[in-house]
Amino acid sequence: MDLQKRIERNLERAVTYATAGGNPSLMCDALRYAVFPGGARIRPRLCLAVALAAGDAAPNASDAAATAIELLHCASLVHDDLPCFDDASFRRGKPSLHTAFGETTAVLAGDALIVLAYETLARECLATPDRIAPLIAVISRAVGMPHGIIAGQAWESEARIDLKVYHRAKTSSLFIGSTTAGAIAAGVDPQNWYRLGEALGDAFQVADDLRDCAADPDEIGKPCGQDAAHDRPNAVRELGLGGAVQRLQDLVGEAAASIPDCRGSDMLKQLILDEAKRLVPKNLATVAA
């Protein structure tokens, strides 16, 4: 089974648990709308790729970790699009959840996805109970305070923002959580996989800044120009277009070089290089070449 099919199967399983019985019907519809169809599923793909490279000794645990990470990511998108934050009208090429279902339902749906993520870890790791606590710890660190994606969102309310600290919390933290969770699920030392997540998270944020400044909304499935509209730090504004592209390329190289020696290292390195090609907006391909 390829990674995408594995991820979708397990997300379907989790959402089916949450929507059993079909009521409250509006909330059940909203949860499914928030998760399907998904984007590139980069974070759960990374989690599973690390687990596979390290031997994937406990597939139930790696599946649970990848599913929880994607549910938390989906929750963050629902909340990020709300009128009190970005007030984005569409996401993943369709109306954002609060646009389609209303703000009240969107808030509750985001909350429900967070709870579902941890319920999934508990339920699906029963065969490997020794994995539950460390997975909860590392994933919670990636989403909470003081360095997770909640902190990243909170930084946007501060008068002065340090770009590196802000981006580390907003984006890199969940990538670090993805690589280290994959390692924990496979039963190997997560610290050896920390730098991979950090470099990839930094690269993805630079790419997201490039898309926000230079991509077509139809290409990325969400509004562009959000950083300028909300006066937020952006790598292109700080480094210039060429500088941001070079920074992206440097980070991808650092990520590939950081992969520990393991039986699946070549597979994982190729996956990273292939994914990196998709990060640069199409109209910047010549700049990145």
Short mmCIF file of C-alpha atoms in Angstrom, two decimals:
data_model
loop_
_atom_site.label_atom_id
_atom_site.label_comp_id
_atom_site.label_asym_id
_atom_site.label_seq_id
_atom_site.Cartn_x
_atom_site.Cartn_y
_atom_site.Cartn_z
CA MET A 1 0.00 0.00 0.00
CA ASP A 2 1.40 3.44 -0.90
CA LEU A 3 1.61 6.13 1.78
CA GLN A 4 -1.30 8.18 0.47
CA LYS A 5 -3.72 5.26 0.51
CA ARG A 6 -2.52 4.26 3.97
CA ILE A 7 -3.11 7.78 5.28
CA GLU A 8 -6.56 8.16 3.72
CA ARG A 9 -7.67 4.75 5.02
CA ASN A 10 -6.73 5.63 8.58
CA LEU A 11 -8.24 9.11 8.42
CA GLU A 12 -11.47 7.57 7.18
CA ARG A 13 -11.39 5.13 10.09
CA ALA A 14 -10.91 7.95 12.62
CA VAL A 15 -13.62 10.19 11.17
CA THR A 16 -16.01 7.24 11.00
CA TYR A 17 -15.57 6.71 14.76
CA ALA A 18 -16.28 10.39 15.40
CA THR A 19 -19.38 10.51 13.23
CA ALA A 20 -20.94 7.16 14.17
CA GLY A 21 -24.72 7.51 14.28
CA GLY A 22 -24.67 10.67 12.17
CA ASN A 23 -25.62 13.14 14.91
CA PRO A 24 -25.41 16.02 15.47
CA SER A 25 -25.67 15.92 11.69
CA LEU A 26 -24.25 19.37 10.96
CA MET A 27 -21.16 18.69 13.06
CA CYS A 28 -20.68 15.26 11.47
CA ASP A 29 -20.80 16.85 8.02
CA ALA A 30 -18.40 19.60 9.11
CA LEU A 31 -15.81 17.13 10.45
CA ARG A 32 -15.79 15.20 7.20
CA TYR A 33 -15.63 18.44 5.22
CA ALA A 34 -12.60 19.59 7.24
CA VAL A 35 -10.64 16.40 6.60
CA PHE A 36 -11.69 15.33 3.07
CA PRO A 37 -10.55 15.85 0.44
CA GLY A 38 -7.17 16.68 1.89
CA GLY A 39 -4.14 18.49 0.63
CA ALA A 40 -0.75 16.89 0.07
CA ARG A 41 -0.82 15.25 3.55
CA ILE A 42 2.85 16.21 3.87
CA ARG A 43 3.08 15.82 7.64
CA PRO A 44 1.57 12.33 7.94
CA ARG A 45 3.54 11.24 4.86
CA LEU A 46 6.71 12.39 6.61
CA CYS A 47 5.77 10.58 9.81
CA LEU A 48 5.15 7.31 7.97
CA ALA A 49 8.23 7.72 5.77
CA VAL A 50 10.46 8.05 8.84
CA ALA A 51 8.80 5.03 10.47
CA LEU A 52 9.31 2.99 7.30
CA ALA A 53 12.92 4.08 6.93
CA ALA A 54 13.53 2.98 10.53
CA GLY A 55 11.85 -0.40 10.06
CA ASP A 56 8.21 0.38 10.95
CA ALA A 57 8.27 -2.11 13.84
CA ALA A 58 4.78 -1.11 15.04
CA PRO A 59 2.59 -0.07 12.08
CA ASN A 60 -0.41 0.46 14.35
CA ALA A 61 1.54 3.12 16.27
CA SER A 62 2.91 4.86 13.17
CA ASP A 63 -0.58 4.89 11.61
CA ALA A 64 -2.04 6.36 14.80
CA ALA A 65 0.67 9.03 15.01
CA ALA A 66 0.32 10.03 11.36
CA THR A 67 -3.48 10.19 11.66
CA ALA A 68 -3.35 12.28 14.84
CA ILE A 69 -0.87 14.70 13.29
CA GLU A 70 -3.06 15.24 10.22
CA LEU A 71 -6.20 15.70 12.33
CA LEU A 72 -4.40 18.34 14.38
CA HIS A 73 -3.18 20.01 11.20
CA CYS A 74 -6.75 20.06 9.83
CA ALA A 75 -7.96 21.58 13.11
CA SER A 76 -5.34 24.31 12.86
CA LEU A 77 -6.50 25.17 9.32
CA VAL A 78 -10.13 25.42 10.42
CA HIS A 79 -9.20 27.79 13.23
CA ASP A 80 -6.65 29.72 11.15
CA ASP A 81 -9.30 30.57 8.55
CA LEU A 82 -11.76 32.00 11.11
CA PRO A 83 -12.74 35.68 10.89
CA CYS A 84 -10.82 36.42 14.11
CA PHE A 85 -7.60 35.23 12.44
CA ASP A 86 -7.11 35.22 8.65
CA ASP A 87 -10.79 35.49 7.69
CA ALA A 88 -10.03 33.28 4.67
CA SER A 89 -12.96 32.48 2.41
CA PHE A 90 -11.55 29.29 0.89
CA ARG A 91 -9.10 26.50 1.67
CA ARG A 92 -7.91 23.50 -0.36
CA GLY A 93 -9.80 24.85 -3.36
CA LYS A 94 -13.23 25.00 -1.69
CA PRO A 95 -15.03 27.36 0.72
CA SER A 96 -13.40 27.40 4.14
CA LEU A 97 -15.30 25.56 6.84
CA HIS A 98 -16.73 28.64 8.55
CA THR A 99 -17.85 29.96 5.15
CA ALA A 100 -19.67 26.71 4.39
CA PHE A 101 -21.01 25.83 7.87
CA GLY A 102 -20.91 29.01 9.94
CA GLU A 103 -18.44 30.30 12.50
CA THR A 104 -19.93 28.51 15.53
CA THR A 105 -19.78 25.10 13.85
CA ALA A 106 -16.23 25.80 12.63
CA VAL A 107 -14.96 26.56 16.14
CA LEU A 108 -16.52 23.38 17.50
CA ALA A 109 -15.30 21.28 14.55
CA GLY A 110 -11.72 22.42 15.13
CA ASP A 111 -12.03 21.53 18.81
CA ALA A 112 -13.54 18.14 17.95
CA LEU A 113 -10.65 17.32 15.60
CA ILE A 114 -8.14 18.06 18.37
CA VAL A 115 -9.93 15.69 20.73
CA LEU A 116 -10.24 13.07 17.99
CA ALA A 117 -6.49 13.17 17.40
CA TYR A 118 -5.72 12.12 20.97
CA GLU A 119 -8.58 9.62 21.07
CA THR A 120 -7.08 8.02 17.96
CA LEU A 121 -3.66 7.70 19.61
CA ALA A 122 -5.20 6.03 22.65
CA ARG A 123 -7.46 3.68 20.71
CA GLU A 124 -5.08 2.59 17.96
CA CYS A 125 -2.02 2.07 20.17
CA LEU A 126 -3.60 -0.48 22.54
CA ALA A 127 -1.36 -3.21 21.09
CA THR A 128 1.73 -1.10 21.83
CA PRO A 129 0.87 0.76 25.07
CA ASP A 130 4.51 1.72 25.65
CA ARG A 131 4.27 4.05 22.62
CA ILE A 132 1.22 6.02 23.83
CA ALA A 133 2.84 8.32 26.42
CA PRO A 134 5.91 9.31 24.36
CA LEU A 135 3.76 9.91 21.27
CA ILE A 136 1.34 12.10 23.21
CA ALA A 137 4.26 14.02 24.68
CA VAL A 138 6.05 14.73 21.40
CA ILE A 139 2.89 15.56 19.44
CA SER A 140 1.56 17.79 22.24
CA ARG A 141 4.85 19.67 22.27
CA ALA A 142 4.46 20.24 18.53
CA VAL A 143 0.98 21.78 18.82
CA GLY A 144 0.87 23.48 22.22
CA MET A 145 2.71 26.11 24.25
CA PRO A 146 5.34 27.45 24.34
CA HIS A 147 6.81 26.32 21.00
CA GLY A 148 3.99 24.60 19.06
CA ILE A 149 1.54 25.78 16.43
CA ILE A 150 -0.73 27.40 19.03
CA ALA A 151 2.22 29.54 20.07
CA GLY A 152 2.82 30.31 16.41
CA GLN A 153 -0.73 31.58 16.03
CA ALA A 154 -0.39 33.55 19.27
CA TRP A 155 2.73 35.33 18.01
CA GLU A 156 0.55 37.05 15.40
CA SER A 157 -1.08 39.04 18.21
CA GLU A 158 2.25 40.36 19.50
CA ALA A 159 3.44 43.89 18.71
CA ARG A 160 6.90 42.68 17.68
CA ILE A 161 7.59 39.33 16.06
CA ASP A 162 10.90 37.51 15.65
CA LEU A 163 10.63 35.84 12.22
CA LYS A 164 12.71 32.80 13.15
CA VAL A 165 10.90 32.13 16.43
CA TYR A 166 7.51 32.75 14.83
CA HIS A 167 8.15 30.41 11.90
CA ARG A 168 9.63 27.74 14.14
CA ALA A 169 6.44 27.63 16.20
CA LYS A 170 3.97 28.18 13.37
CA THR A 171 5.33 25.56 10.98
CA SER A 172 8.56 23.79 11.96
CA SER A 173 7.16 22.46 15.24
CA LEU A 174 4.66 20.10 13.60
CA PHE A 175 7.27 18.88 11.12
CA ILE A 176 9.57 18.09 14.06
CA GLY A 177 6.64 16.35 15.71
CA SER A 178 6.09 14.33 12.54
CA THR A 179 9.65 13.03 12.22
CA THR A 180 10.13 12.35 15.93
CA ALA A 181 6.72 10.67 16.24
CA GLY A 182 7.58 8.42 13.31
CA ALA A 183 10.82 7.47 15.04
CA ILE A 184 9.08 6.78 18.36
CA ALA A 185 6.48 4.62 16.63
CA ALA A 186 9.29 2.62 15.00
CA GLY A 187 11.12 2.22 18.31
CA VAL A 188 14.23 4.27 17.47
CA ASP A 189 15.79 7.36 19.06
CA PRO A 190 13.66 10.40 18.07
CA GLN A 191 16.53 12.84 18.67
CA ASN A 192 18.31 11.47 15.61
CA TRP A 193 15.36 12.64 13.50
CA TYR A 194 14.88 16.08 15.06
CA ARG A 195 17.02 18.03 12.58
CA LEU A 196 15.22 16.52 9.60
CA GLY A 197 11.89 17.80 10.86
CA GLU A 198 13.35 21.18 11.76
CA ALA A 199 14.95 21.75 8.35
CA LEU A 200 11.89 20.55 6.45
CA GLY A 201 9.61 22.71 8.54
CA ASP A 202 11.77 25.76 7.89
CA ALA A 203 11.82 24.92 4.18
CA PHE A 204 8.06 24.50 4.02
CA GLN A 205 7.51 27.86 5.73
CA VAL A 206 9.80 29.64 3.28
CA ALA A 207 7.92 27.93 0.44
CA ASP A 208 4.61 29.00 1.98
CA ASP A 209 5.88 32.58 2.12
CA LEU A 210 6.87 32.34 -1.54
CA ARG A 211 3.41 31.06 -2.44
CA ASP A 212 1.72 33.77 -0.40
CA CYS A 213 3.67 36.44 -2.28
CA ALA A 214 3.93 35.02 -5.78
CA ALA A 215 1.56 32.09 -6.43
CA ASP A 216 -1.87 32.04 -8.04
CA PRO A 217 -4.69 31.33 -5.53
CA ASP A 218 -6.04 28.64 -7.87
CA GLU A 219 -2.67 26.87 -7.76
CA ILE A 220 -2.48 26.66 -3.96
CA GLY A 221 -6.19 26.47 -3.17
CA LYS A 222 -6.25 29.36 -0.70
CA PRO A 223 -6.01 33.16 -0.74
CA CYS A 224 -2.64 34.82 -1.42
CA GLY A 225 -1.29 38.05 0.06
CA GLN A 226 -2.37 37.17 3.60
CA ASP A 227 0.96 38.12 5.19
CA ALA A 228 0.93 41.58 3.62
CA ALA A 229 -2.75 42.06 4.46
CA HIS A 230 -2.14 41.22 8.13
CA ASP A 231 1.35 42.82 8.29
CA ARG A 232 3.01 39.53 9.27
CA PRO A 233 6.68 38.60 8.84
CA ASN A 234 7.49 36.89 5.56
CA ALA A 235 10.73 35.42 4.21
CA VAL A 236 10.29 37.15 0.84
CA ARG A 237 9.86 40.53 2.48
CA GLU A 238 12.99 39.91 4.57
CA LEU A 239 15.27 38.14 2.05
CA GLY A 240 13.89 39.21 -1.33
CA LEU A 241 12.50 36.80 -3.92
CA GLY A 242 15.84 35.35 -5.02
CA GLY A 243 17.09 35.15 -1.45
CA ALA A 244 13.99 33.26 -0.32
CA VAL A 245 14.31 30.75 -3.16
CA GLN A 246 17.98 30.19 -2.29
CA ARG A 247 17.09 29.77 1.37
CA LEU A 248 14.51 27.14 0.42
CA GLN A 249 17.05 25.20 -1.63
CA ASP A 250 19.64 25.35 1.18
CA LEU A 251 17.16 24.03 3.73
CA VAL A 252 16.09 21.13 1.50
CA GLY A 253 19.75 20.20 1.13
CA GLU A 254 20.25 20.36 4.90
CA ALA A 255 17.21 18.17 5.43
CA ALA A 256 18.42 15.50 3.02
CA ALA A 257 21.89 15.54 4.58
CA SER A 258 20.48 15.15 8.11
CA ILE A 259 18.83 11.76 7.51
CA PRO A 260 20.41 9.17 9.84
CA ASP A 261 22.04 6.12 8.35
CA CYS A 262 19.30 3.47 8.12
CA ARG A 263 18.03 0.93 5.66
CA GLY A 264 15.47 3.33 4.23
CA SER A 265 17.63 6.46 4.05
CA ASP A 266 17.88 6.50 0.23
CA MET A 267 14.10 6.14 -0.13
CA LEU A 268 13.48 8.95 2.32
CA LYS A 269 16.04 11.25 0.73
CA GLN A 270 14.42 10.80 -2.69
CA LEU A 271 10.98 11.45 -1.21
CA ILE A 272 12.21 14.74 0.26
CA LEU A 273 13.78 15.87 -2.99
CA ASP A 274 10.63 14.98 -4.94
CA GLU A 275 8.38 16.82 -2.49
CA ALA A 276 10.67 19.88 -2.59
CA LYS A 277 10.04 20.32 -6.29
CA ARG A 278 6.35 20.84 -5.57
CA LEU A 279 6.96 23.56 -3.00
CA VAL A 280 8.02 26.33 -5.39
CA PRO A 281 5.17 28.13 -7.21
CA LYS A 282 5.06 27.28 -10.91
CA ASN A 283 5.78 30.83 -12.00
CA LEU A 284 9.03 30.78 -9.97
CA ALA A 285 10.40 27.58 -11.47
CA THR A 286 13.01 29.45 -13.49
CA VAL A 287 14.19 31.33 -10.39
CA ALA A 288 14.62 28.04 -8.52
CA ALA A 289 16.42 26.28 -11.39
#
